[in-house]
mmCIF file of C-alpha atoms in Angstrom:
data_model
loop_
_atom_site.group_PDB
_atom_site.id
_atom_site.type_symbol
_atom_site.label_atom_id
_atom_site.label_comp_id
_atom_site.label_asym_id
_atom_site.label_seq_id
_atom_site.Cartn_x
_atom_site.Cartn_y
_atom_site.Cartn_z
ATOM 1 C CA UNK A 1 -18.925 -15.942 -35.841
ATOM 2 C CA UNK A 2 -21.087 -15.716 -32.744
ATOM 3 C CA UNK A 3 -21.351 -12.603 -30.636
ATOM 4 C CA UNK A 4 -18.607 -12.394 -28.024
ATOM 5 C CA UNK A 5 -19.871 -12.423 -24.461
ATOM 6 C CA UNK A 6 -18.056 -10.250 -21.956
ATOM 7 C CA UNK A 7 -17.560 -11.109 -18.313
ATOM 8 C CA UNK A 8 -20.082 -9.645 -15.887
ATOM 9 C CA UNK A 9 -18.328 -7.265 -13.503
ATOM 10 C CA UNK A 10 -19.400 -5.647 -10.238
ATOM 11 C CA UNK A 11 -17.943 -2.144 -9.795
ATOM 12 C CA UNK A 12 -17.081 -1.473 -6.154
ATOM 13 C CA UNK A 13 -16.596 2.162 -5.153
ATOM 14 C CA UNK A 14 -14.618 2.768 -1.977
ATOM 15 C CA UNK A 15 -13.953 5.790 0.278
ATOM 16 C CA UNK A 16 -10.553 7.473 0.265
ATOM 17 C CA UNK A 17 -9.405 5.786 3.478
ATOM 18 C CA UNK A 18 -9.723 2.343 1.841
ATOM 19 C CA UNK A 19 -8.403 3.556 -1.509
ATOM 20 C CA UNK A 20 -5.182 4.777 0.131
ATOM 21 C CA UNK A 21 -4.619 1.331 1.580
ATOM 22 C CA UNK A 22 -5.177 -0.480 -1.732
ATOM 23 C CA UNK A 23 -2.956 1.940 -3.694
ATOM 24 C CA UNK A 24 0.084 0.407 -1.997
ATOM 25 C CA UNK A 25 -0.391 -2.806 -3.999
ATOM 26 C CA UNK A 26 0.630 -2.601 -7.658
ATOM 27 C CA UNK A 27 -0.382 -6.138 -8.624
ATOM 28 C CA UNK A 28 -3.891 -7.575 -8.716
ATOM 29 C CA UNK A 29 -4.663 -9.487 -5.540
ATOM 30 C CA UNK A 30 -7.520 -10.842 -3.494
ATOM 31 C CA UNK A 31 -8.322 -8.296 -0.809
ATOM 32 C CA UNK A 32 -10.960 -10.243 1.083
ATOM 33 C CA UNK A 33 -14.306 -12.009 0.989
ATOM 34 C CA UNK A 34 -17.956 -10.954 0.963
ATOM 35 C CA UNK A 35 -20.279 -12.404 3.573
ATOM 36 C CA UNK A 36 -24.064 -12.292 3.536
ATOM 37 C CA UNK A 37 -25.516 -11.042 6.814
ATOM 38 C CA UNK A 38 -29.270 -10.796 6.691
ATOM 39 C CA UNK A 39 -30.305 -8.117 4.218
ATOM 40 C CA UNK A 40 -26.791 -6.742 3.747
ATOM 41 C CA UNK A 41 -23.401 -7.929 2.551
ATOM 42 C CA UNK A 42 -20.142 -7.297 4.380
ATOM 43 C CA UNK A 43 -16.705 -7.061 2.776
ATOM 44 C CA UNK A 44 -14.129 -8.589 5.113
ATOM 45 C CA UNK A 45 -10.619 -7.318 4.343
ATOM 46 C CA UNK A 46 -7.910 -9.988 4.564
ATOM 47 C CA UNK A 47 -5.422 -9.682 7.458
ATOM 48 C CA UNK A 48 -2.480 -9.268 5.050
ATOM 49 C CA UNK A 49 -3.967 -6.063 3.598
ATOM 50 C CA UNK A 50 -3.043 -2.762 5.238
ATOM 51 C CA UNK A 51 -1.608 -2.088 8.698
ATOM 52 C CA UNK A 52 -2.487 -4.284 11.638
ATOM 53 C CA UNK A 53 -5.060 -1.845 13.026
ATOM 54 C CA UNK A 54 -6.797 -1.270 9.677
ATOM 55 C CA UNK A 55 -10.631 -1.630 9.792
ATOM 56 C CA UNK A 56 -11.564 -5.087 8.513
ATOM 57 C CA UNK A 57 -15.327 -4.897 7.953
ATOM 58 C CA UNK A 58 -17.003 -2.742 5.297
ATOM 59 C CA UNK A 59 -20.720 -2.708 4.517
ATOM 60 C CA UNK A 60 -21.659 -3.197 0.852
ATOM 61 C CA UNK A 61 -24.531 -1.004 -0.331
ATOM 62 C CA UNK A 62 -25.999 -1.240 -3.857
ATOM 63 C CA UNK A 63 -26.042 1.861 -6.048
ATOM 64 C CA UNK A 64 -28.268 2.724 -8.968
ATOM 65 C CA UNK A 65 -27.282 0.579 -11.928
ATOM 66 C CA UNK A 66 -25.909 2.352 -14.994
ATOM 67 C CA UNK A 67 -25.765 0.920 -18.484
ATOM 68 C CA UNK A 68 -22.983 1.181 -21.020
ATOM 69 C CA UNK A 69 -20.057 0.932 -18.579
ATOM 70 C CA UNK A 70 -17.248 -1.451 -19.477
ATOM 71 C CA UNK A 71 -13.839 -2.539 -18.236
ATOM 72 C CA UNK A 72 -10.834 -2.676 -20.533
ATOM 73 C CA UNK A 73 -7.663 -4.721 -20.781
ATOM 74 C CA UNK A 74 -4.473 -3.265 -22.263
ATOM 75 C CA UNK A 75 -2.563 -5.448 -24.716
ATOM 76 C CA UNK A 76 0.487 -4.720 -26.904
ATOM 77 C CA UNK A 77 -1.671 -4.063 -29.959
ATOM 78 C CA UNK A 78 -4.387 -2.032 -28.244
ATOM 79 C CA UNK A 79 -7.054 -1.894 -25.545
ATOM 80 C CA UNK A 80 -10.040 -4.213 -25.636
ATOM 81 C CA UNK A 81 -13.302 -4.523 -23.732
ATOM 82 C CA UNK A 82 -12.800 -7.123 -21.039
ATOM 83 C CA UNK A 83 -16.078 -6.987 -19.145
ATOM 84 C CA UNK A 84 -19.405 -5.252 -18.771
ATOM 85 C CA UNK A 85 -20.401 -3.697 -15.451
ATOM 86 C CA UNK A 86 -23.760 -5.085 -14.403
ATOM 87 C CA UNK A 87 -23.774 -4.008 -10.754
ATOM 88 C CA UNK A 88 -22.424 -0.989 -8.917
ATOM 89 C CA UNK A 89 -21.950 -0.962 -5.141
ATOM 90 C CA UNK A 90 -20.356 1.210 -2.480
ATOM 91 C CA UNK A 91 -18.229 -0.068 0.399
ATOM 92 C CA UNK A 92 -18.766 2.061 3.473
ATOM 93 C CA UNK A 93 -17.003 1.589 6.794
ATOM 94 C CA UNK A 94 -18.686 -0.168 9.656
ATOM 95 C CA UNK A 95 -18.577 2.408 12.453
ATOM 96 C CA UNK A 96 -16.855 0.678 15.344
ATOM 97 C CA UNK A 97 -14.517 1.903 18.111
ATOM 98 C CA UNK A 98 -11.639 0.344 16.150
ATOM 99 C CA UNK A 99 -12.548 2.273 12.997
ATOM 100 C CA UNK A 100 -12.873 5.582 14.867
ATOM 101 C CA UNK A 101 -9.505 5.038 16.568
ATOM 102 C CA UNK A 102 -7.817 4.250 13.250
ATOM 103 C CA UNK A 103 -9.302 7.362 11.650
ATOM 104 C CA UNK A 104 -8.099 9.589 14.516
ATOM 105 C CA UNK A 105 -4.575 8.174 14.281
ATOM 106 C CA UNK A 106 -4.588 8.573 10.487
ATOM 107 C CA UNK A 107 -5.703 12.214 10.705
ATOM 108 C CA UNK A 108 -3.088 12.950 13.369
ATOM 109 C CA UNK A 109 -0.339 11.443 11.182
ATOM 110 C CA UNK A 110 -1.472 13.512 8.189
ATOM 111 C CA UNK A 111 -1.459 16.708 10.262
ATOM 112 C CA UNK A 112 2.101 16.038 11.431
ATOM 113 C CA UNK A 113 3.195 15.416 7.855
ATOM 114 C CA UNK A 114 1.564 18.652 6.699
ATOM 115 C CA UNK A 115 3.426 20.637 9.377
ATOM 116 C CA UNK A 116 6.870 19.442 8.279
ATOM 117 C CA UNK A 117 8.808 22.160 6.442
ATOM 118 C CA UNK A 118 12.361 22.958 5.434
ATOM 119 C CA UNK A 119 14.193 25.240 7.850
ATOM 120 C CA UNK A 120 17.142 27.524 7.185
ATOM 121 C CA UNK A 121 19.091 27.179 10.425
ATOM 122 C CA UNK A 122 20.887 30.500 10.042
ATOM 123 C CA UNK A 123 17.771 32.454 9.156
ATOM 124 C CA UNK A 124 15.663 30.893 11.902
ATOM 125 C CA UNK A 125 18.427 30.871 14.511
ATOM 126 C CA UNK A 126 18.113 27.126 15.174
ATOM 127 C CA UNK A 127 21.044 24.946 16.211
ATOM 128 C CA UNK A 128 21.099 22.142 13.659
ATOM 129 C CA UNK A 129 23.397 19.708 15.484
ATOM 130 C CA UNK A 130 20.385 17.916 16.935
ATOM 131 C CA UNK A 131 18.960 17.458 13.434
ATOM 132 C CA UNK A 132 22.030 15.626 12.187
ATOM 133 C CA UNK A 133 23.815 18.453 10.354
ATOM 134 C CA UNK A 134 27.554 17.840 10.128
ATOM 135 C CA UNK A 135 30.141 20.268 11.464
ATOM 136 C CA UNK A 136 31.225 20.911 7.878
ATOM 137 C CA UNK A 137 27.676 21.942 6.916
ATOM 138 C CA UNK A 138 27.446 24.311 9.873
ATOM 139 C CA UNK A 139 30.804 25.927 9.103
ATOM 140 C CA UNK A 140 29.877 26.347 5.435
ATOM 141 C CA UNK A 141 26.626 28.080 6.366
ATOM 142 C CA UNK A 142 28.410 30.321 8.868
ATOM 143 C CA UNK A 143 31.037 31.306 6.298
ATOM 144 C CA UNK A 144 28.351 32.102 3.726
ATOM 145 C CA UNK A 145 26.597 34.341 6.235
ATOM 146 C CA UNK A 146 29.845 36.164 7.052
ATOM 147 C CA UNK A 147 30.530 36.798 3.368
ATOM 148 C CA UNK A 148 27.036 38.213 2.911
ATOM 149 C CA UNK A 149 27.603 40.551 5.860
ATOM 150 C CA UNK A 150 30.885 41.801 4.397
ATOM 151 C CA UNK A 151 29.214 42.607 1.081
ATOM 152 C CA UNK A 152 27.020 45.216 2.756
ATOM 153 C CA UNK A 153 28.518 48.662 2.368
ATOM 154 C CA UNK A 154 28.741 50.520 5.665
ATOM 155 C CA UNK A 155 27.046 53.894 5.831
ATOM 156 C CA UNK A 156 28.181 56.625 8.176
ATOM 157 C CA UNK A 157 27.007 56.527 11.777
ATOM 158 C CA UNK A 158 24.811 59.598 11.214
ATOM 159 C CA UNK A 159 23.064 58.026 8.225
ATOM 160 C CA UNK A 160 22.423 54.754 10.048
ATOM 161 C CA UNK A 161 21.120 56.551 13.155
ATOM 162 C CA UNK A 162 18.691 58.452 10.964
ATOM 163 C CA UNK A 163 17.428 55.169 9.490
ATOM 164 C CA UNK A 164 17.031 53.648 12.959
ATOM 165 C CA UNK A 165 15.097 56.616 14.328
ATOM 166 C CA UNK A 166 12.761 56.578 11.330
ATOM 167 C CA UNK A 167 12.195 52.858 11.846
ATOM 168 C CA UNK A 168 11.220 53.409 15.485
ATOM 169 C CA UNK A 169 8.851 56.191 14.418
ATOM 170 C CA UNK A 170 6.997 53.697 12.228
ATOM 171 C CA UNK A 171 6.946 50.873 14.772
ATOM 172 C CA UNK A 172 7.997 50.958 18.452
ATOM 173 C CA UNK A 173 9.606 47.491 18.697
ATOM 174 C CA UNK A 174 12.323 45.987 16.507
ATOM 175 C CA UNK A 175 14.707 43.035 16.590
ATOM 176 C CA UNK A 176 18.366 43.576 15.747
ATOM 177 C CA UNK A 177 18.058 41.385 12.663
ATOM 178 C CA UNK A 178 15.043 43.298 11.345
ATOM 179 C CA UNK A 179 16.837 46.605 11.832
ATOM 180 C CA UNK A 180 19.878 45.244 9.993
ATOM 181 C CA UNK A 181 17.638 44.168 7.115
ATOM 182 C CA UNK A 182 15.801 47.493 7.164
ATOM 183 C CA UNK A 183 19.003 49.532 7.072
ATOM 184 C CA UNK A 184 20.956 47.192 4.798
ATOM 185 C CA UNK A 185 23.830 47.284 7.281
ATOM 186 C CA UNK A 186 25.890 44.478 8.849
ATOM 187 C CA UNK A 187 24.301 42.946 11.926
ATOM 188 C CA UNK A 188 27.403 43.626 14.044
ATOM 189 C CA UNK A 189 27.288 47.322 13.097
ATOM 190 C CA UNK A 190 23.660 47.628 14.247
ATOM 191 C CA UNK A 191 24.497 45.791 17.477
ATOM 192 C CA UNK A 192 27.259 48.332 18.065
ATOM 193 C CA UNK A 193 25.048 51.402 17.538
ATOM 194 C CA UNK A 194 21.742 50.255 18.997
ATOM 195 C CA UNK A 195 22.576 50.414 22.754
ATOM 196 C CA UNK A 196 23.165 54.142 22.400
ATOM 197 C CA UNK A 197 19.530 54.865 21.548
ATOM 198 C CA UNK A 198 17.492 51.807 22.531
ATOM 199 C CA UNK A 199 16.959 49.295 25.315
ATOM 200 C CA UNK A 200 15.990 45.637 25.245
ATOM 201 C CA UNK A 201 12.353 45.074 26.157
ATOM 202 C CA UNK A 202 12.087 42.324 28.792
ATOM 203 C CA UNK A 203 8.303 42.227 29.128
ATOM 204 C CA UNK A 204 5.647 41.846 26.438
ATOM 205 C CA UNK A 205 8.068 42.230 23.505
ATOM 206 C CA UNK A 206 10.960 40.083 24.628
ATOM 207 C CA UNK A 207 14.190 40.109 22.609
ATOM 208 C CA UNK A 208 13.081 43.284 20.833
ATOM 209 C CA UNK A 209 14.392 46.822 21.213
ATOM 210 C CA UNK A 210 12.521 50.043 21.912
ATOM 211 C CA UNK A 211 13.779 53.617 22.087
ATOM 212 C CA UNK A 212 15.119 54.927 25.372
ATOM 213 C CA UNK A 213 12.637 57.205 27.196
ATOM 214 C CA UNK A 214 14.616 60.359 26.433
ATOM 215 C CA UNK A 215 14.418 59.684 22.706
ATOM 216 C CA UNK A 216 10.730 58.839 22.880
ATOM 217 C CA UNK A 217 9.949 62.191 24.449
ATOM 218 C CA UNK A 218 12.134 63.894 21.914
ATOM 219 C CA UNK A 219 10.152 62.458 19.011
ATOM 220 C CA UNK A 220 6.719 63.373 20.386
#
């Protein structure tokens, strides 16, 4: 039997921006044509590949040839050598205003996607109606929060006041929620006691409480 000859294959390496576009296609397909332009070749991406504003022209640059690189084909009874790579090239983008615009829009879209996160509406204090939460969901969350509040064992007023004063000694500004978490007491209980010793700051630390002047002087 004569020696089997394998197909000669050109390996084309592409940047991530082009790879992302081609990953959307599971089946093998023709992505474009290569045109000779003077001393260089240009890969022209077909209009049906990628979004409408996708860059269409990519410059083909030869890379250093490497020996002993093959392509394989997978068959039911194993993988077999299908071709031998004789040339290796790199497709780099042709820097045009269209390419730069596409790259800016792509980066902006990726940044928006990276900023998306899950939000607990009760913890963050956000009204979820505008995000499509049903009334049933909102009521269920509210009931769960109320049950959690009831599970907290109330301490005596003296004990809680002592905790609050010690908290203000460590840091001058606190939110009601943080004080409730710090003391382990129901939020409503803290809201009931806090006005007796603290005032709401309406300047630099908005929506946070600080000790009344008479208690500040008493702790110095």
